[in-house]
Each structure stands twice: as structure tokens, then as C-alpha cells.
mmCIF file with all atom_site columns, C-alpha atoms in Angstrom:
data_model
loop_
_atom_site.group_PDB
_atom_site.id
_atom_site.type_symbol
_atom_site.label_atom_id
_atom_site.label_alt_id
_atom_site.label_comp_id
_atom_site.label_asym_id
_atom_site.label_entity_id
_atom_site.label_seq_id
_atom_site.pdbx_PDB_ins_code
_atom_site.Cartn_x
_atom_site.Cartn_y
_atom_site.Cartn_z
_atom_site.occupancy
_atom_site.B_iso_or_equiv
_atom_site.pdbx_formal_charge
_atom_site.auth_seq_id
_atom_site.auth_comp_id
_atom_site.auth_asym_id
_atom_site.auth_atom_id
_atom_site.pdbx_PDB_model_num
ATOM 1   C CA . MET A 1 1   ? 49.400  -122.496 -26.870 1.00 0.00 ? 1   MET A CA 1
ATOM 2   C CA . SER A 1 2   ? 46.977  -121.979 -29.701 1.00 0.00 ? 2   SER A CA 1
ATOM 3   C CA . THR A 1 3   ? 43.478  -120.581 -29.261 1.00 0.00 ? 3   THR A CA 1
ATOM 4   C CA . TYR A 1 4   ? 42.172  -123.642 -31.091 1.00 0.00 ? 4   TYR A CA 1
ATOM 5   C CA . ASN A 1 5   ? 43.132  -125.896 -28.177 1.00 0.00 ? 5   ASN A CA 1
ATOM 6   C CA . VAL A 1 6   ? 41.017  -123.880 -25.726 1.00 0.00 ? 6   VAL A CA 1
ATOM 7   C CA . PRO A 1 7   ? 37.335  -124.664 -25.234 1.00 0.00 ? 7   PRO A CA 1
ATOM 8   C CA . GLU A 1 8   ? 34.895  -122.323 -27.058 1.00 0.00 ? 8   GLU A CA 1
ATOM 9   C CA . ASN A 1 9   ? 33.532  -120.549 -24.000 1.00 0.00 ? 9   ASN A CA 1
ATOM 10  C CA . THR A 1 10  ? 36.973  -119.607 -22.634 1.00 0.00 ? 10  THR A CA 1
ATOM 11  C CA . ARG A 1 11  ? 38.545  -118.145 -25.780 1.00 0.00 ? 11  ARG A CA 1
ATOM 12  C CA . SER A 1 12  ? 39.747  -114.601 -25.508 1.00 0.00 ? 12  SER A CA 1
ATOM 13  C CA . VAL A 1 13  ? 38.187  -111.896 -27.646 1.00 0.00 ? 13  VAL A CA 1
ATOM 14  C CA . GLU A 1 14  ? 41.605  -110.366 -28.195 1.00 0.00 ? 14  GLU A CA 1
ATOM 15  C CA . GLY A 1 15  ? 42.945  -110.911 -31.652 1.00 0.00 ? 15  GLY A CA 1
ATOM 16  C CA . MET A 1 16  ? 39.481  -111.498 -33.126 1.00 0.00 ? 16  MET A CA 1
ATOM 17  C CA . GLY A 1 17  ? 37.922  -109.150 -35.598 1.00 0.00 ? 17  GLY A CA 1
ATOM 18  C CA . PHE A 1 18  ? 34.818  -107.181 -34.688 1.00 0.00 ? 18  PHE A CA 1
ATOM 19  C CA . TRP A 1 19  ? 32.406  -109.534 -36.448 1.00 0.00 ? 19  TRP A CA 1
ATOM 20  C CA . GLN A 1 20  ? 34.013  -112.632 -34.978 1.00 0.00 ? 20  GLN A CA 1
ATOM 21  C CA . ALA A 1 21  ? 33.718  -111.221 -31.454 1.00 0.00 ? 21  ALA A CA 1
ATOM 22  C CA . ALA A 1 22  ? 30.129  -110.178 -32.091 1.00 0.00 ? 22  ALA A CA 1
ATOM 23  C CA . ARG A 1 23  ? 29.191  -113.685 -33.255 1.00 0.00 ? 23  ARG A CA 1
ATOM 24  C CA . ARG A 1 24  ? 30.794  -115.332 -30.243 1.00 0.00 ? 24  ARG A CA 1
ATOM 25  C CA . PRO A 1 25  ? 28.104  -117.030 -28.112 1.00 0.00 ? 25  PRO A CA 1
ATOM 26  C CA . VAL A 1 26  ? 27.491  -115.419 -24.768 1.00 0.00 ? 26  VAL A CA 1
ATOM 27  C CA . PRO A 1 27  ? 26.735  -117.806 -21.931 1.00 0.00 ? 27  PRO A CA 1
ATOM 28  C CA . ARG A 1 28  ? 23.308  -117.025 -20.501 1.00 0.00 ? 28  ARG A CA 1
ATOM 29  C CA . GLN A 1 29  ? 22.165  -117.544 -16.978 1.00 0.00 ? 29  GLN A CA 1
ATOM 30  C CA . PRO A 1 30  ? 18.523  -118.070 -16.189 1.00 0.00 ? 30  PRO A CA 1
ATOM 31  C CA . ALA A 1 31  ? 16.795  -114.923 -14.969 1.00 0.00 ? 31  ALA A CA 1
ATOM 32  C CA . ALA A 1 32  ? 15.911  -114.916 -11.292 1.00 0.00 ? 32  ALA A CA 1
ATOM 33  C CA . ARG A 1 33  ? 12.158  -114.754 -10.698 1.00 0.00 ? 33  ARG A CA 1
ATOM 34  C CA . ALA A 1 34  ? 10.722  -112.949 -7.754  1.00 0.00 ? 34  ALA A CA 1
ATOM 35  C CA . THR A 1 35  ? 8.509   -115.401 -5.973  1.00 0.00 ? 35  THR A CA 1
ATOM 36  C CA . TRP A 1 36  ? 6.450   -114.660 -2.919  1.00 0.00 ? 36  TRP A CA 1
ATOM 37  C CA . PRO A 1 37  ? 5.329   -117.277 -0.466  1.00 0.00 ? 37  PRO A CA 1
ATOM 38  C CA . ARG A 1 38  ? 1.540   -117.365 -0.411  1.00 0.00 ? 38  ARG A CA 1
ATOM 39  C CA . ASP A 1 39  ? 1.315   -115.854 3.064   1.00 0.00 ? 39  ASP A CA 1
ATOM 40  C CA . GLU A 1 40  ? 3.750   -112.980 2.390   1.00 0.00 ? 40  GLU A CA 1
ATOM 41  C CA . ARG A 1 41  ? 2.318   -111.537 -0.852  1.00 0.00 ? 41  ARG A CA 1
ATOM 42  C CA . PRO A 1 42  ? 1.664   -107.822 -0.655  1.00 0.00 ? 42  PRO A CA 1
ATOM 43  C CA . ILE A 1 43  ? -2.020  -107.048 -0.290  1.00 0.00 ? 43  ILE A CA 1
ATOM 44  C CA . PRO A 1 44  ? -3.255  -104.390 -2.722  1.00 0.00 ? 44  PRO A CA 1
ATOM 45  C CA . THR A 1 45  ? -4.899  -101.512 -0.923  1.00 0.00 ? 45  THR A CA 1
ATOM 46  C CA . GLU A 1 46  ? -7.272  -98.852  -2.138  1.00 0.00 ? 46  GLU A CA 1
ATOM 47  C CA . ILE A 1 47  ? -5.782  -95.390  -2.163  1.00 0.00 ? 47  ILE A CA 1
ATOM 48  C CA . HIS A 1 48  ? -7.951  -92.518  -0.978  1.00 0.00 ? 48  HIS A CA 1
ATOM 49  C CA . LEU A 1 49  ? -7.117  -88.908  -1.754  1.00 0.00 ? 49  LEU A CA 1
ATOM 50  C CA . SER A 1 50  ? -7.464  -86.391  1.028   1.00 0.00 ? 50  SER A CA 1
ATOM 51  C CA . ASN A 1 51  ? -10.040 -83.625  0.705   1.00 0.00 ? 51  ASN A CA 1
ATOM 52  C CA . PRO A 1 52  ? -7.389  -80.917  0.098   1.00 0.00 ? 52  PRO A CA 1
ATOM 53  C CA . ALA A 1 53  ? -5.949  -83.023  -2.755  1.00 0.00 ? 53  ALA A CA 1
ATOM 54  C CA . ILE A 1 54  ? -9.387  -83.395  -4.312  1.00 0.00 ? 54  ILE A CA 1
ATOM 55  C CA . ARG A 1 55  ? -10.104 -79.677  -3.927  1.00 0.00 ? 55  ARG A CA 1
ATOM 56  C CA . SER A 1 56  ? -6.774  -78.806  -5.553  1.00 0.00 ? 56  SER A CA 1
ATOM 57  C CA . ALA A 1 57  ? -7.632  -81.053  -8.513  1.00 0.00 ? 57  ALA A CA 1
ATOM 58  C CA . ARG A 1 58  ? -10.925 -79.193  -8.887  1.00 0.00 ? 58  ARG A CA 1
ATOM 59  C CA . PHE A 1 59  ? -9.076  -75.899  -9.207  1.00 0.00 ? 59  PHE A CA 1
ATOM 60  C CA . THR A 1 60  ? -6.283  -77.238  -11.409 1.00 0.00 ? 60  THR A CA 1
ATOM 61  C CA . ALA A 1 61  ? -8.403  -78.108  -14.435 1.00 0.00 ? 61  ALA A CA 1
ATOM 62  C CA . PRO A 1 62  ? -9.998  -74.655  -14.926 1.00 0.00 ? 62  PRO A CA 1
ATOM 63  C CA . ILE A 1 63  ? -6.657  -72.928  -14.373 1.00 0.00 ? 63  ILE A CA 1
ATOM 64  C CA . LEU A 1 64  ? -4.953  -75.164  -16.948 1.00 0.00 ? 64  LEU A CA 1
ATOM 65  C CA . LEU A 1 65  ? -7.809  -74.567  -19.375 1.00 0.00 ? 65  LEU A CA 1
ATOM 66  C CA . ALA A 1 66  ? -7.485  -70.778  -18.950 1.00 0.00 ? 66  ALA A CA 1
ATOM 67  C CA . LEU A 1 67  ? -3.697  -70.912  -19.404 1.00 0.00 ? 67  LEU A CA 1
ATOM 68  C CA . GLY A 1 68  ? -4.066  -73.082  -22.500 1.00 0.00 ? 68  GLY A CA 1
ATOM 69  C CA . ALA A 1 69  ? -6.649  -70.716  -23.981 1.00 0.00 ? 69  ALA A CA 1
ATOM 70  C CA . MET A 1 70  ? -4.441  -67.670  -23.323 1.00 0.00 ? 70  MET A CA 1
ATOM 71  C CA . ASN A 1 71  ? -1.435  -69.422  -24.854 1.00 0.00 ? 71  ASN A CA 1
ATOM 72  C CA . ALA A 1 72  ? -3.511  -70.452  -27.876 1.00 0.00 ? 72  ALA A CA 1
ATOM 73  C CA . TRP A 1 73  ? -4.712  -66.883  -28.394 1.00 0.00 ? 73  TRP A CA 1
ATOM 74  C CA . THR A 1 74  ? -1.169  -65.497  -28.056 1.00 0.00 ? 74  THR A CA 1
ATOM 75  C CA . ALA A 1 75  ? 0.234   -68.149  -30.406 1.00 0.00 ? 75  ALA A CA 1
ATOM 76  C CA . GLN A 1 76  ? -2.476  -67.420  -32.965 1.00 0.00 ? 76  GLN A CA 1
ATOM 77  C CA . GLN A 1 77  ? -1.699  -63.693  -32.832 1.00 0.00 ? 77  GLN A CA 1
ATOM 78  C CA . THR A 1 78  ? 2.021   -64.307  -33.404 1.00 0.00 ? 78  THR A CA 1
ATOM 79  C CA . GLU A 1 79  ? 1.353   -67.082  -35.957 1.00 0.00 ? 79  GLU A CA 1
ATOM 80  C CA . ASP A 1 80  ? 3.436   -69.557  -33.987 1.00 0.00 ? 80  ASP A CA 1
ATOM 81  C CA . TYR A 1 81  ? 1.733   -72.798  -34.943 1.00 0.00 ? 81  TYR A CA 1
ATOM 82  C CA . VAL A 1 82  ? 3.887   -75.077  -32.787 1.00 0.00 ? 82  VAL A CA 1
ATOM 83  C CA . SER A 1 83  ? 2.872   -73.111  -29.682 1.00 0.00 ? 83  SER A CA 1
ATOM 84  C CA . LEU A 1 84  ? -0.706  -73.070  -30.907 1.00 0.00 ? 84  LEU A CA 1
ATOM 85  C CA . SER A 1 85  ? -0.845  -76.845  -31.192 1.00 0.00 ? 85  SER A CA 1
ATOM 86  C CA . THR A 1 86  ? 0.766   -77.227  -27.759 1.00 0.00 ? 86  THR A CA 1
ATOM 87  C CA . ALA A 1 87  ? -1.727  -74.802  -26.228 1.00 0.00 ? 87  ALA A CA 1
ATOM 88  C CA . LEU A 1 88  ? -4.654  -76.618  -27.818 1.00 0.00 ? 88  LEU A CA 1
ATOM 89  C CA . CYS A 1 89  ? -3.330  -79.931  -26.443 1.00 0.00 ? 89  CYS A CA 1
ATOM 90  C CA . LEU A 1 90  ? -3.177  -78.320  -23.000 1.00 0.00 ? 90  LEU A CA 1
ATOM 91  C CA . CYS A 1 91  ? -6.808  -77.189  -23.376 1.00 0.00 ? 91  CYS A CA 1
ATOM 92  C CA . VAL A 1 92  ? -7.941  -80.676  -24.370 1.00 0.00 ? 92  VAL A CA 1
ATOM 93  C CA . CYS A 1 93  ? -6.077  -82.277  -21.455 1.00 0.00 ? 93  CYS A CA 1
ATOM 94  C CA . ALA A 1 94  ? -7.527  -79.749  -19.013 1.00 0.00 ? 94  ALA A CA 1
ATOM 95  C CA . ALA A 1 95  ? -11.033 -80.420  -20.324 1.00 0.00 ? 95  ALA A CA 1
ATOM 96  C CA . GLY A 1 96  ? -10.446 -84.159  -19.877 1.00 0.00 ? 96  GLY A CA 1
ATOM 97  C CA . LEU A 1 97  ? -9.204  -83.609  -16.325 1.00 0.00 ? 97  LEU A CA 1
ATOM 98  C CA . PHE A 1 98  ? -12.271 -81.488  -15.557 1.00 0.00 ? 98  PHE A CA 1
ATOM 99  C CA . GLY A 1 99  ? -14.614 -84.140  -16.964 1.00 0.00 ? 99  GLY A CA 1
ATOM 100 C CA . GLU A 1 100 ? -12.854 -86.881  -15.006 1.00 0.00 ? 100 GLU A CA 1
ATOM 101 C CA . ASP A 1 101 ? -13.193 -84.819  -11.832 1.00 0.00 ? 101 ASP A CA 1
ATOM 102 C CA . LEU A 1 102 ? -16.944 -84.450  -12.395 1.00 0.00 ? 102 LEU A CA 1
ATOM 103 C CA . LEU A 1 103 ? -17.267 -88.176  -13.045 1.00 0.00 ? 103 LEU A CA 1
ATOM 104 C CA . GLN A 1 104 ? -15.275 -89.105  -9.926  1.00 0.00 ? 104 GLN A CA 1
ATOM 105 C CA . ARG A 1 105 ? -17.399 -86.780  -7.785  1.00 0.00 ? 105 ARG A CA 1
ATOM 106 C CA . GLY A 1 106 ? -20.485 -88.679  -8.913  1.00 0.00 ? 106 GLY A CA 1
ATOM 107 C CA . TYR A 1 107 ? -18.867 -92.035  -8.116  1.00 0.00 ? 107 TYR A CA 1
ATOM 108 C CA . HIS A 1 108 ? -17.733 -90.795  -4.707  1.00 0.00 ? 108 HIS A CA 1
ATOM 109 C CA . ARG A 1 109 ? -21.276 -89.695  -3.887  1.00 0.00 ? 109 ARG A CA 1
ATOM 110 C CA . ASP A 1 110 ? -22.680 -93.010  -5.170  1.00 0.00 ? 110 ASP A CA 1
ATOM 111 C CA . ARG A 1 111 ? -20.393 -94.861  -2.761  1.00 0.00 ? 111 ARG A CA 1
ATOM 112 C CA . ALA A 1 112 ? -21.493 -92.656  0.138   1.00 0.00 ? 112 ALA A CA 1
ATOM 113 C CA . VAL A 1 113 ? -25.174 -93.229  -0.664  1.00 0.00 ? 113 VAL A CA 1
ATOM 114 C CA . LEU A 1 114 ? -24.648 -96.971  -1.063  1.00 0.00 ? 114 LEU A CA 1
ATOM 115 C CA . ALA A 1 115 ? -22.725 -97.202  2.220   1.00 0.00 ? 115 ALA A CA 1
ATOM 116 C CA . HIS A 1 116 ? -25.468 -95.350  4.082   1.00 0.00 ? 116 HIS A CA 1
ATOM 117 C CA . VAL A 1 117 ? -28.247 -97.520  2.641   1.00 0.00 ? 117 VAL A CA 1
ATOM 118 C CA . VAL A 1 118 ? -26.254 -100.664 3.531   1.00 0.00 ? 118 VAL A CA 1
ATOM 119 C CA . ALA A 1 119 ? -25.839 -99.429  7.105   1.00 0.00 ? 119 ALA A CA 1
ATOM 120 C CA . HIS A 1 120 ? -29.492 -98.319  7.345   1.00 0.00 ? 120 HIS A CA 1
ATOM 121 C CA . PRO A 1 121 ? -31.760 -100.659 5.322   1.00 0.00 ? 121 PRO A CA 1
ATOM 122 C CA . GLY A 1 122 ? -35.069 -99.026  4.448   1.00 0.00 ? 122 GLY A CA 1
ATOM 123 C CA . ALA A 1 123 ? -33.573 -95.519  4.517   1.00 0.00 ? 123 ALA A CA 1
ATOM 124 C CA . THR A 1 124 ? -35.527 -92.854  2.667   1.00 0.00 ? 124 THR A CA 1
ATOM 125 C CA . THR A 1 125 ? -34.029 -90.464  0.167   1.00 0.00 ? 125 THR A CA 1
ATOM 126 C CA . ARG A 1 126 ? -34.516 -87.587  2.607   1.00 0.00 ? 126 ARG A CA 1
ATOM 127 C CA . HIS A 1 127 ? -32.749 -89.515  5.403   1.00 0.00 ? 127 HIS A CA 1
ATOM 128 C CA . VAL A 1 128 ? -29.774 -90.330  3.142   1.00 0.00 ? 128 VAL A CA 1
ATOM 129 C CA . ALA A 1 129 ? -29.559 -86.706  1.934   1.00 0.00 ? 129 ALA A CA 1
ATOM 130 C CA . ARG A 1 130 ? -29.424 -85.377  5.484   1.00 0.00 ? 130 ARG A CA 1
ATOM 131 C CA . ALA A 1 131 ? -26.885 -88.005  6.530   1.00 0.00 ? 131 ALA A CA 1
ATOM 132 C CA . ILE A 1 132 ? -24.357 -87.329  3.764   1.00 0.00 ? 132 ILE A CA 1
ATOM 133 C CA . GLY A 1 133 ? -25.048 -83.593  3.501   1.00 0.00 ? 133 GLY A CA 1
ATOM 134 C CA . VAL A 1 134 ? -26.279 -83.228  -0.084  1.00 0.00 ? 134 VAL A CA 1
ATOM 135 C CA . SER A 1 135 ? -29.594 -82.145  -1.575  1.00 0.00 ? 135 SER A CA 1
ATOM 136 C CA . GLU A 1 136 ? -32.449 -84.615  -1.930  1.00 0.00 ? 136 GLU A CA 1
ATOM 137 C CA . ARG A 1 137 ? -32.493 -84.116  -5.704  1.00 0.00 ? 137 ARG A CA 1
ATOM 138 C CA . VAL A 1 138 ? -28.835 -85.157  -6.025  1.00 0.00 ? 138 VAL A CA 1
ATOM 139 C CA . VAL A 1 139 ? -29.346 -88.178  -3.762  1.00 0.00 ? 139 VAL A CA 1
ATOM 140 C CA . ALA A 1 140 ? -32.431 -89.142  -5.801  1.00 0.00 ? 140 ALA A CA 1
ATOM 141 C CA . GLN A 1 141 ? -30.265 -89.125  -8.959  1.00 0.00 ? 141 GLN A CA 1
ATOM 142 C CA . ASN A 1 142 ? -27.624 -91.270  -7.240  1.00 0.00 ? 142 ASN A CA 1
ATOM 143 C CA . ILE A 1 143 ? -30.227 -93.719  -5.948  1.00 0.00 ? 143 ILE A CA 1
ATOM 144 C CA . ASP A 1 144 ? -31.848 -93.929  -9.394  1.00 0.00 ? 144 ASP A CA 1
ATOM 145 C CA . ARG A 1 145 ? -28.465 -94.762  -10.906 1.00 0.00 ? 145 ARG A CA 1
ATOM 146 C CA . LEU A 1 146 ? -27.771 -97.395  -8.225  1.00 0.00 ? 146 LEU A CA 1
ATOM 147 C CA . THR A 1 147 ? -31.260 -98.863  -8.688  1.00 0.00 ? 147 THR A CA 1
ATOM 148 C CA . ASP A 1 148 ? -30.786 -99.020  -12.468 1.00 0.00 ? 148 ASP A CA 1
ATOM 149 C CA . ASP A 1 149 ? -27.456 -100.806 -11.917 1.00 0.00 ? 149 ASP A CA 1
ATOM 150 C CA . GLY A 1 150 ? -29.243 -103.363 -9.717  1.00 0.00 ? 150 GLY A CA 1
ATOM 151 C CA . LEU A 1 151 ? -27.460 -102.515 -6.456  1.00 0.00 ? 151 LEU A CA 1
ATOM 152 C CA . LEU A 1 152 ? -30.482 -101.089 -4.635  1.00 0.00 ? 152 LEU A CA 1
ATOM 153 C CA . VAL A 1 153 ? -34.129 -102.151 -4.520  1.00 0.00 ? 153 VAL A CA 1
ATOM 154 C CA . LEU A 1 154 ? -37.139 -99.957  -3.850  1.00 0.00 ? 154 LEU A CA 1
ATOM 155 C CA . VAL A 1 155 ? -38.794 -101.061 -0.589  1.00 0.00 ? 155 VAL A CA 1
ATOM 156 C CA . THR A 1 156 ? -41.614 -98.531  -0.222  1.00 0.00 ? 156 THR A CA 1
ATOM 157 C CA . ASP A 1 157 ? -42.995 -96.666  -3.208  1.00 0.00 ? 157 ASP A CA 1
ATOM 158 C CA . SER A 1 158 ? -44.242 -93.210  -2.354  1.00 0.00 ? 158 SER A CA 1
ATOM 159 C CA . ALA A 1 159 ? -45.682 -90.399  -4.429  1.00 0.00 ? 159 ALA A CA 1
ATOM 160 C CA . THR A 1 160 ? -42.747 -88.170  -3.614  1.00 0.00 ? 160 THR A CA 1
ATOM 161 C CA . PRO A 1 161 ? -39.213 -89.370  -4.322  1.00 0.00 ? 161 PRO A CA 1
ATOM 162 C CA . ALA A 1 162 ? -37.981 -88.014  -0.968  1.00 0.00 ? 162 ALA A CA 1
ATOM 163 C CA . LEU A 1 163 ? -40.105 -90.507  0.983   1.00 0.00 ? 163 LEU A CA 1
ATOM 164 C CA . ARG A 1 164 ? -39.243 -93.667  -0.983  1.00 0.00 ? 164 ARG A CA 1
ATOM 165 C CA . SER A 1 165 ? -37.178 -96.162  0.966   1.00 0.00 ? 165 SER A CA 1
ATOM 166 C CA . TYR A 1 166 ? -34.453 -98.445  -0.395  1.00 0.00 ? 166 TYR A CA 1
ATOM 167 C CA . ARG A 1 167 ? -32.372 -101.427 0.643   1.00 0.00 ? 167 ARG A CA 1
ATOM 168 C CA . LEU A 1 168 ? -29.440 -103.368 -0.776  1.00 0.00 ? 168 LEU A CA 1
ATOM 169 C CA . THR A 1 169 ? -30.220 -106.006 -3.404  1.00 0.00 ? 169 THR A CA 1
ATOM 170 C CA . VAL A 1 170 ? -29.925 -109.521 -2.039  1.00 0.00 ? 170 VAL A CA 1
#
């Protein structure tokens, strides 16, 4: 029986040259899509780091920066420019990690201040500072930032920032 009498999709690759076999059409099956019923979709959750994990991140950035600086100095002394560029990249990444840690600390404190003011409308800066365990000056900075963003409103204006009271914007 000749291969010409066989339908195209059942011909054997044997006996064909490389280019003929490569040009042979490959039957495709539709890709299976993962579909979720509306009630069974996974619900995204917020991930919170534990305090030890946050503390370890605070120590990691300065250690990486110190190691990168020592490697850069050693590489510069030995004129090894590949190691020097790697060490400088490590320093830049460590500085970025340190900056991100500082930024996240501010956001974490903003959330704590906002949560306390939501739970206690009309709370003063001093009351919020005592409740979350930070200085009044730091809480005043957080409240100023939240007020500028339009999340909090000044309820009672006082001469001293510690006695001003705030509530959530409606």
C-alpha cells in the first residue's frame, strides 16, 4: 500500500526527509482553560509578616550593605572589576531594601493610627500615641499625612498638636 493512499494526518514520518517531516501539519487540540465556578474562586488574602520576620529584614539590609562595601573595597584593591561591579550592585540592592523597610514602617504605623482613629472617633494625638506606643511627634506626622491624603478630618483645633482631635472622613 502506498503512502499516497493514506489520509494526510495518518501518514508515517518514516521514509520522509527531515524538512518534509518538519513541514507536516501537527493536529492541535484546544488548550484546556481552568475555570472556577463563581462560588468556588479562591479569595485573595492579605499576607502579614510576623514581627521576627520584620526585625530580621531590618538587620539584613545593613549587613548586606556592609558586606557589599567590604567586597567593593577588596575588589578595588585587587583590581578585580567584575567583583567590584558585583559588590556595588549588592550595595545598591541593600540600600534599596533599607529604604523600602523605612517606607513600609511608615505605612504600617499609618495603618495603626488610622485603625485607632476609626475605632475611637474624636481621638487626640496624645491618646493615639499612648494607644499604639509611639511618640506624639511621630503620630502627629502620621496624622498630618493621613489628613493631607483626605482620610482624616480635624475635629477640634487646639494650639498644641497633641490635643487636636480627629475622625475619619465621611
